[in-house]
Coordinates of C-alpha atoms in Angstrom, one line a residue:
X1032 CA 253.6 268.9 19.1
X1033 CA 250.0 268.7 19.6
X1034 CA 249.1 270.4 23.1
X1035 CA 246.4 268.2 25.2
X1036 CA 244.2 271.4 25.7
X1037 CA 244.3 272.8 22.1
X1038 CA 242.1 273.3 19.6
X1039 CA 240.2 270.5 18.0
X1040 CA 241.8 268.1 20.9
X1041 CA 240.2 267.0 24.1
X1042 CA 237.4 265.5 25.5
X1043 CA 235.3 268.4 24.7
X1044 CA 234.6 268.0 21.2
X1045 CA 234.3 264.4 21.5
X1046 CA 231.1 265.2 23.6
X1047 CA 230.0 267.3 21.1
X1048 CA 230.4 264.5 17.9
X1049 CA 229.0 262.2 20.6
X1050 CA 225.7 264.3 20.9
X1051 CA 226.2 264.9 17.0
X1052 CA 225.8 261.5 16.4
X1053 CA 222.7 260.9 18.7
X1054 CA 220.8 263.4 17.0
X1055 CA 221.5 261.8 13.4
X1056 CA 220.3 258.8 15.1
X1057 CA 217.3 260.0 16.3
X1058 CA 216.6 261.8 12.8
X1059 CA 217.0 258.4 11.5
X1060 CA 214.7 257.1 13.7
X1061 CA 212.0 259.7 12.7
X1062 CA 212.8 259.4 9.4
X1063 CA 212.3 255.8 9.8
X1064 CA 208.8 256.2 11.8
X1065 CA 207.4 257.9 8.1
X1066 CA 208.6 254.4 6.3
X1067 CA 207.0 252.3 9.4
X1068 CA 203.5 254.7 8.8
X1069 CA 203.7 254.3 4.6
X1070 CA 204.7 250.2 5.2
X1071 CA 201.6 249.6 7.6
X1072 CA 199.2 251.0 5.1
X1073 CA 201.0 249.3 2.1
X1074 CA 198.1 246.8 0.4
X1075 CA 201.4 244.3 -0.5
X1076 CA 202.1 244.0 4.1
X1077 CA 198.6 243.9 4.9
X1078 CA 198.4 240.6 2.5
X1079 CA 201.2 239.3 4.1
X1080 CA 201.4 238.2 7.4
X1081 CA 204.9 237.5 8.0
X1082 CA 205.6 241.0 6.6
X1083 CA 203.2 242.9 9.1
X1084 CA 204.0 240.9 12.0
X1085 CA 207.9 242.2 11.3
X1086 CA 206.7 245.7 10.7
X1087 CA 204.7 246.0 14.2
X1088 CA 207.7 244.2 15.6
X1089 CA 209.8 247.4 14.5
X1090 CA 206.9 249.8 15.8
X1091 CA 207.2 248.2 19.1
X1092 CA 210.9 247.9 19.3
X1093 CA 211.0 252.0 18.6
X1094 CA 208.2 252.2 21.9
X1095 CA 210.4 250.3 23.9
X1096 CA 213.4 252.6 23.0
X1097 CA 211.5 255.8 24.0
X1098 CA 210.8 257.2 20.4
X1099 CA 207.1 258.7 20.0
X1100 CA 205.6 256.1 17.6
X1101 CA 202.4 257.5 19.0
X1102 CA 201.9 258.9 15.0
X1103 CA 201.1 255.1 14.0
X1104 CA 198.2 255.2 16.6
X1105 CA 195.5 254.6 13.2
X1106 CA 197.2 252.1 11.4
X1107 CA 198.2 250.1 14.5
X1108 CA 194.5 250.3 15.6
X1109 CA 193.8 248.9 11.9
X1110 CA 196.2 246.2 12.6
X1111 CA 193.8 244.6 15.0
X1112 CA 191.7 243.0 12.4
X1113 CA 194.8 240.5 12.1
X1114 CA 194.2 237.0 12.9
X1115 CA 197.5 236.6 14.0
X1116 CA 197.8 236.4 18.1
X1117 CA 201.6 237.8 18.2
X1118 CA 200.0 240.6 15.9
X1119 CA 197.2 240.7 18.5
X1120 CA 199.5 241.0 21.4
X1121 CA 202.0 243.5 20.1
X1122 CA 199.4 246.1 18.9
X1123 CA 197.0 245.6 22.2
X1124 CA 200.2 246.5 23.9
X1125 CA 201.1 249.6 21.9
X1126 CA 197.4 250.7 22.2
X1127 CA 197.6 250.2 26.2
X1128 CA 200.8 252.2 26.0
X1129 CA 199.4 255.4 24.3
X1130 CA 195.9 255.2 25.1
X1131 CA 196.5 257.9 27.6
X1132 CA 198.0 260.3 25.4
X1133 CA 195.4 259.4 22.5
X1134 CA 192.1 259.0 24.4
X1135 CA 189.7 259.4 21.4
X1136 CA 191.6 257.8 19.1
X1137 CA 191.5 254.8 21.6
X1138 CA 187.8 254.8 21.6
X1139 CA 188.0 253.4 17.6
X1140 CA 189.7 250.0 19.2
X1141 CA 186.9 249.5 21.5
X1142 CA 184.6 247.8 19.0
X1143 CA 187.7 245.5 17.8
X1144 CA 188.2 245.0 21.3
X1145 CA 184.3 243.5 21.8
X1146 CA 184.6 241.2 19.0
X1147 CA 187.9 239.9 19.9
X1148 CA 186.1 239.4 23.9
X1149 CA 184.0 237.1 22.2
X1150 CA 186.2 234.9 20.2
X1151 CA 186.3 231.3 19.3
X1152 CA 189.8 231.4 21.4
X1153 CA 190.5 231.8 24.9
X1154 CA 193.4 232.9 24.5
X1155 CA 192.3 235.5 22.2
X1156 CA 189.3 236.2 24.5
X1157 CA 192.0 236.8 27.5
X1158 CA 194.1 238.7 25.7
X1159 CA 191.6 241.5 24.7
X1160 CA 189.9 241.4 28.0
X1161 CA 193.2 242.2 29.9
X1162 CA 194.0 244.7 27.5
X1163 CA 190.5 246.6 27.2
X1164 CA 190.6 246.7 31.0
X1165 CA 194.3 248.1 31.1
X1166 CA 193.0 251.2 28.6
X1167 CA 192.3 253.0 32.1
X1168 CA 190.0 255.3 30.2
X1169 CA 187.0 257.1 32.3
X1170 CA 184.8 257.1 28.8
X1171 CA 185.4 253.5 28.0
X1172 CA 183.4 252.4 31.7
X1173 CA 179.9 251.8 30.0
X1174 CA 181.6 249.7 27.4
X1175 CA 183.7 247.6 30.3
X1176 CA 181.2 246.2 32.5
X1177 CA 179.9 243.5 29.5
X1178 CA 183.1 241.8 29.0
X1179 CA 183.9 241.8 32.7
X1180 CA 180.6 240.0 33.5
X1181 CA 180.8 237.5 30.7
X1182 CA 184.7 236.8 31.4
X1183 CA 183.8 236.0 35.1
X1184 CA 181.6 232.9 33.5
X1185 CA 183.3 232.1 30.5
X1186 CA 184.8 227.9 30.0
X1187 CA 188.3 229.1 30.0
X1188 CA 189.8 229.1 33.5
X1189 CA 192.8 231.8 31.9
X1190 CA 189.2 234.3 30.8
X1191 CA 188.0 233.9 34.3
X1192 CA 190.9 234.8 36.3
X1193 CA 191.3 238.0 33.5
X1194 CA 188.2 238.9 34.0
X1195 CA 188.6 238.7 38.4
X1196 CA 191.7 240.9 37.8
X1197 CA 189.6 243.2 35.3
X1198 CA 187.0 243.6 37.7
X1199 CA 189.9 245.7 40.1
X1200 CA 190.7 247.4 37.3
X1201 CA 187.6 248.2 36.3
X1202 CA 186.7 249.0 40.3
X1203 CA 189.7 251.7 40.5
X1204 CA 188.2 253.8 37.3
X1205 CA 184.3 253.4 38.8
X1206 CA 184.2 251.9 42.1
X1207 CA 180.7 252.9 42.9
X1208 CA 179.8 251.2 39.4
X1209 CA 181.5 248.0 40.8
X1210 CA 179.8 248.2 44.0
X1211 CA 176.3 248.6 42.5
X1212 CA 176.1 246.3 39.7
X1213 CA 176.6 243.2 41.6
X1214 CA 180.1 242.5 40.1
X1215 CA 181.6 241.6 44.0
X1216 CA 179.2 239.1 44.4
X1217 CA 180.5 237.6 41.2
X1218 CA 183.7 238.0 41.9
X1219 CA 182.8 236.2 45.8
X1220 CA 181.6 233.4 43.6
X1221 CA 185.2 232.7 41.6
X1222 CA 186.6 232.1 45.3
X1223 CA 184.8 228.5 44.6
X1224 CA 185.8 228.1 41.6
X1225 CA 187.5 224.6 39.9
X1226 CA 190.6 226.5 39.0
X1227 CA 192.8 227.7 41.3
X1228 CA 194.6 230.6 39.5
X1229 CA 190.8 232.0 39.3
X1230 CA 190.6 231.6 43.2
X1231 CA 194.1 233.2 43.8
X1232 CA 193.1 236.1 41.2
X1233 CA 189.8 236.6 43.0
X1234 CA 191.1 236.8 46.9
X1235 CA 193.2 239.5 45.5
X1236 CA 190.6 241.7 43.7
X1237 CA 188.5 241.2 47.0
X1238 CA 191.1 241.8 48.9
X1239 CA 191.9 245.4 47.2
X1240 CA 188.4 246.2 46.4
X1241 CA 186.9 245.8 49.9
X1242 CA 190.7 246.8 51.6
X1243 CA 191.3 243.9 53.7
X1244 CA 188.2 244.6 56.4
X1245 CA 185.2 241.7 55.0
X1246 CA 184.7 238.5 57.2
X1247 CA 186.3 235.6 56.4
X1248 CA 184.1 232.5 56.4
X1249 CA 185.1 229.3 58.1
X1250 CA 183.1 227.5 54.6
X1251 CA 185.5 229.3 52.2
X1252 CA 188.4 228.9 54.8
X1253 CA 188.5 224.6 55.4
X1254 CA 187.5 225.1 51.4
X1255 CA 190.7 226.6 50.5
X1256 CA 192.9 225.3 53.1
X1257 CA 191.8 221.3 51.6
X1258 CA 192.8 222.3 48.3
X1259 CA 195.8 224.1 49.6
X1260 CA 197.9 221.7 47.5
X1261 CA 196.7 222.3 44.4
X1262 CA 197.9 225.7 44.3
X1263 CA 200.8 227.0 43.2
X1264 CA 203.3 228.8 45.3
X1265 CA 202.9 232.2 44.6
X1266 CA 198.7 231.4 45.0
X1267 CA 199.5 229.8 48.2
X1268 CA 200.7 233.0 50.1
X1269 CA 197.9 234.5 48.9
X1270 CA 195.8 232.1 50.3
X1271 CA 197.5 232.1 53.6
X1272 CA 197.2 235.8 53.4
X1273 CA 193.6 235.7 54.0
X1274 CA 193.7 232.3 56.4
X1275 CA 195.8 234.7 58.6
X1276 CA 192.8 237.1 58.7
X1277 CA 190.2 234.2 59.8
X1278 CA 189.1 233.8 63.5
X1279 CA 188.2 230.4 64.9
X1280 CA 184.8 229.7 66.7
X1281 CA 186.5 227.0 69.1
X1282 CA 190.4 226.1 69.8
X1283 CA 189.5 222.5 68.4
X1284 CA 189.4 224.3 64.7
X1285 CA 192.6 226.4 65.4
X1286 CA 194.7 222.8 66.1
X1287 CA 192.8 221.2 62.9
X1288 CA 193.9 224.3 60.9
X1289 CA 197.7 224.6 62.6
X1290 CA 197.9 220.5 61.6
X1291 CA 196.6 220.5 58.0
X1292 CA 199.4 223.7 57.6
X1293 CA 202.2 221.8 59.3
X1294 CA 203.8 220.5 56.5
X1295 CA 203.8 223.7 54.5
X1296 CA 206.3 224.7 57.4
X1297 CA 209.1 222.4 55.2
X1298 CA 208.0 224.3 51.8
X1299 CA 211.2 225.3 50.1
X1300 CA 210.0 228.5 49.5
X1301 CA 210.6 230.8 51.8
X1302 CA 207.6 232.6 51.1
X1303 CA 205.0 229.9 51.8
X1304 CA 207.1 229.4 54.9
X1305 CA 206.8 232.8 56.6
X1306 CA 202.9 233.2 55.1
X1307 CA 202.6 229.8 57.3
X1308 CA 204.1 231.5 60.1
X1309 CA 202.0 234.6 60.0
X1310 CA 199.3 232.0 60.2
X1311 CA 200.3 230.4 63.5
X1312 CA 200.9 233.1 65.1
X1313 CA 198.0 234.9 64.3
X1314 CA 195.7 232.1 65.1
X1315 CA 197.6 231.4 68.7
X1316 CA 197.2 234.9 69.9
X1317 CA 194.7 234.2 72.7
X1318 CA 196.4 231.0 73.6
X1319 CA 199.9 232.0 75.4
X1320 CA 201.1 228.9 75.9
X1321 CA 200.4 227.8 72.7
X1322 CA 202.2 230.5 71.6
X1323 CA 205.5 230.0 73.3
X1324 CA 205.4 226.4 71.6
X1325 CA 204.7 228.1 68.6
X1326 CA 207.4 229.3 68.4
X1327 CA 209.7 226.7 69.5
X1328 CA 208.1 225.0 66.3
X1329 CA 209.2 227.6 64.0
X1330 CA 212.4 228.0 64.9
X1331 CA 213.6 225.3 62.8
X1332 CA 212.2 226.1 59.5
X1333 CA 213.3 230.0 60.1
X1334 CA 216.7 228.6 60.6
X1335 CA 217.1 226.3 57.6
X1336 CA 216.0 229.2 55.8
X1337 CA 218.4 232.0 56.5
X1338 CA 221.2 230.1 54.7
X1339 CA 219.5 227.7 52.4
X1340 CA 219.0 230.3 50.0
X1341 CA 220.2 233.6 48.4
X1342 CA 221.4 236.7 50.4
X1343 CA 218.0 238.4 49.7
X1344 CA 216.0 235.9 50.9
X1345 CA 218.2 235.4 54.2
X1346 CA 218.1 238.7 54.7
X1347 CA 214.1 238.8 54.6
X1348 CA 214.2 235.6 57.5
X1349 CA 216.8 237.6 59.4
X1350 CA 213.9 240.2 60.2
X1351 CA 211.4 238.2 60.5
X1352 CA 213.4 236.4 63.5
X1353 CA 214.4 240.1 64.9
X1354 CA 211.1 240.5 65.6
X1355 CA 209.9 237.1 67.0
X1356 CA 213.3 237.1 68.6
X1357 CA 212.0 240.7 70.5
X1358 CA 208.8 239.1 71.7
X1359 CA 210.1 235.3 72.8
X1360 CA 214.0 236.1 73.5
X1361 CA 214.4 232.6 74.7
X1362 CA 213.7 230.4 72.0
X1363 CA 216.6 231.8 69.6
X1364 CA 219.0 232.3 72.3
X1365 CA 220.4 228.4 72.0
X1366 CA 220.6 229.2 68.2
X1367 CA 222.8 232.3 68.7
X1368 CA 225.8 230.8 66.7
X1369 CA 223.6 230.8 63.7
X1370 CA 223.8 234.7 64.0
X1371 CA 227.3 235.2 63.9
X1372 CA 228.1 237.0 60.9
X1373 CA 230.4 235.4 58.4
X1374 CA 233.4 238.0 56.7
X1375 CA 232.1 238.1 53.3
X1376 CA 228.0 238.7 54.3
X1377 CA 226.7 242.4 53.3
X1378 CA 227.0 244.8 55.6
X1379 CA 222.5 244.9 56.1
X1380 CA 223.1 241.3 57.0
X1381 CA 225.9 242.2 59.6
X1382 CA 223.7 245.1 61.3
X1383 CA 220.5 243.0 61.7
X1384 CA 222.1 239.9 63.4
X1385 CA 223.5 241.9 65.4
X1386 CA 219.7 243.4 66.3
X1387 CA 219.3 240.3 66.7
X1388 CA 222.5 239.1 68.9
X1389 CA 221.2 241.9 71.2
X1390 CA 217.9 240.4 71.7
X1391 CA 218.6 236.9 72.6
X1392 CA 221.7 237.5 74.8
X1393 CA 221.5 235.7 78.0
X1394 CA 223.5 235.1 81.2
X1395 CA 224.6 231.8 79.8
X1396 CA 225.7 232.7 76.3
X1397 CA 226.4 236.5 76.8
X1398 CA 230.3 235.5 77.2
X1399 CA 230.3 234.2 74.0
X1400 CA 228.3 236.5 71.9
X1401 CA 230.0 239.9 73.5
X1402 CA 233.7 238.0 72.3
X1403 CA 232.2 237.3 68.8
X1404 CA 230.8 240.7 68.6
X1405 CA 234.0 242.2 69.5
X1406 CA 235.3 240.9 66.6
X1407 CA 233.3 243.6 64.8
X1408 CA 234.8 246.5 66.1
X1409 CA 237.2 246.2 63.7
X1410 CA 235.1 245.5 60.6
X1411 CA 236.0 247.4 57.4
X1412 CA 232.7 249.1 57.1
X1413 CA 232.0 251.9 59.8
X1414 CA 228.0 251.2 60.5
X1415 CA 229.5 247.9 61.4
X1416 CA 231.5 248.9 63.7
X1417 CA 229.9 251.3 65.4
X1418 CA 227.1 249.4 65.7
X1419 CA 229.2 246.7 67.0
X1420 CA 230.6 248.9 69.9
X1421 CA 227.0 250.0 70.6
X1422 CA 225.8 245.9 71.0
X1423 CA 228.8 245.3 73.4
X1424 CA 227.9 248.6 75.6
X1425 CA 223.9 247.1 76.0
X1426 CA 225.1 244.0 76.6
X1427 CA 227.7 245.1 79.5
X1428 CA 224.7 247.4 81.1
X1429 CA 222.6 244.1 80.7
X1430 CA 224.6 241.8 82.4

């Protein structure tokens, strides 16, 4: 019979047509490349739209799958004088994508790139913008700072919130440029703007630009926080991102600002709810006994949030409350029961209630928590465990 070890048998050689085979294929795919190159400069594709738009659609494919298109860099840059927008996008993408490696060739799509800034469509307009600013090319600079400027003031709300993201862009390759030209104060100016994905795009282009460290103003602050509802959610944390930075004058505007955020308390998402929180107790700092109450009143909304939602997001509440649970022990320690572990929760879950157990243990529930805990000793994961045994051994020195 045929021996399992012999020649010609095995797993060996079936490696070896295995890694046969992926070479063919990525012949083929070079192979393949040449036809893409010959069909982009074909008169017959250029006439037809559908034709090119499924040719690029290939080139792109073959970028996404790792194969060095980066040959087609000419005709793809010749593509751009297509009217069609999926065309547009696909081609502005491959240029982003091997700009790097192809640095003078990129400079030819800079003059498509202009005109297309200053096209009869805003979504056009937007699309080149973002993409002329994502070339992240120190000899393109001189030719950046004219689109940026005009996007920041152009009638389309999606130009202007390109433009405020384009301006960080542009920042990171010159950032004295950005600092002398005046382009902050234009961006300052978006944080008043009618649209409220231009305001969100613009807090977070200040924020990078000037690192967190420039005074917030109690004008742009009650500004903001009125329109608060008009945002969406992922614009609202950003929002209460820079409210948490603000200081009041008197403790009058710190109540009027805690009772306009109340309600975003009972957000269903959980990040508008802990950006809240951040808020309060940032706000409260001076104010202990406000504080306390503070976070008496945010003990609900943590609560409904640790299982109203998916693992991940418990998980991110769960350490949130370890640490408020740290600094005010007392207000979780009549919701202990809510950080008993349940059998089929991860293992990360299990450790940081039990953190948390440790911290809100007091002589009246201490009983109960060291017999649930004790059920942990024999968990089937070991960190468990042993963490487990270490809770009940603070706990007993405690006590």
């Amino acid at each position: 019979g045929i021996q399992q070890g012999g020649r010609g048998g095995g797993a060996p050689p079936a490696r070896a047509s295995s890694a046969a085979m992926s070479n063919l294929s990525i012949e083929h795919k070079k192979g393949e490349v040449n036809e893409l190159k010959a069909s982009l400069r074909n008169p017959a594709v250029e006439r037809d739209p559908e034709k090119r738009r499924e040719v690029v659609k290939r080139v792109i494919a073959y970028m996404t799958l790792g194969i060095d298109v980066s040959r087609l860099f000419t005709e793809m840059i010749m593509a751009t004088s297509s009217k069609d927008l999926v065309v547009k996008k696909m081609v502005y993408l491959y240029i982003c994508n091997y700009a790097s490696t192809n640095p003078e060739l990129s400079l030819l799509a800079i003059n498509t790139l202009q005109k297309d800034c200053r096209d009869e469509d805003p979504i056009t307009r937007g699309l080149a913008l973002r993409s002329f600013c994502s070339l992240r090319l120190p000899n393109i600079v001189e030719y950046l700072q004219k689109p940026v400027e005009d996007g920041l003031v152009d009638p389309s709300a999606y130009v202007r919130k390109t433009a405020a993201m384009g301006c960080l862009k542009l920042h990171n390759l010159a950032p004295q440029l950005v600092l002398e030209s005046g382009l902050v104060g234009r961006v300052r100016q978006a944080l008043y703007d009618r649209d409220t994905a231009v305001i969100a795009s613009a807090i977070c282009a200040l924020e990078e630009i000037e690192g967190g460290t420039s005074k917030v103003e109690k004008q742009l602050v009650h500004h903001l926080l009125n329109r608060i509802r008009e945002f969406n959610e992922w614009a609202q944390v950003v929002v209460l991102g820079l409210v948490a930075r603000y200081s009041p004058a008197v403790p009058a505007e710190t109540f009027d600002i805690m009772n306009l955020l109340e309600e975003r308390l009972k957000h269903s998402n959980a990040a508008v709810v802990l950006a809240t929180t951040k808020v309060f107790l940032n706000l409260t700092q001076d104010f202990p006994t406000v504080h306390q109450q503070v976070y008496a009143r945010l003990r609900t909304p943590l609560a409904t949030l640790v299982h109203g939602g998916s693992v991940e997001q418990g998980y991110a509440t769960l350490k949130h409350i370890a640490l408020l649970a740290q600094r005010a022990p007392a207000v979780f320690a009549e919701e202990h029961k809510l950080f008993f572990a349940r059998f089929n929760e991860p293992s990360y879950v299990k450790l940081v209630k039990l953190e948390i157990l440790t911290a809100v243990a007091t002589a009246r529930n201490v009983g109960e928590i060291v017999g649930e805990v004790a059920e942990y000793v024999t968990d089937v994961d070991v960190a468990v465990s042993r963490a487990a045994v270490g809770v009940i051994g603070v706990l007993g020195a405690r006590v």
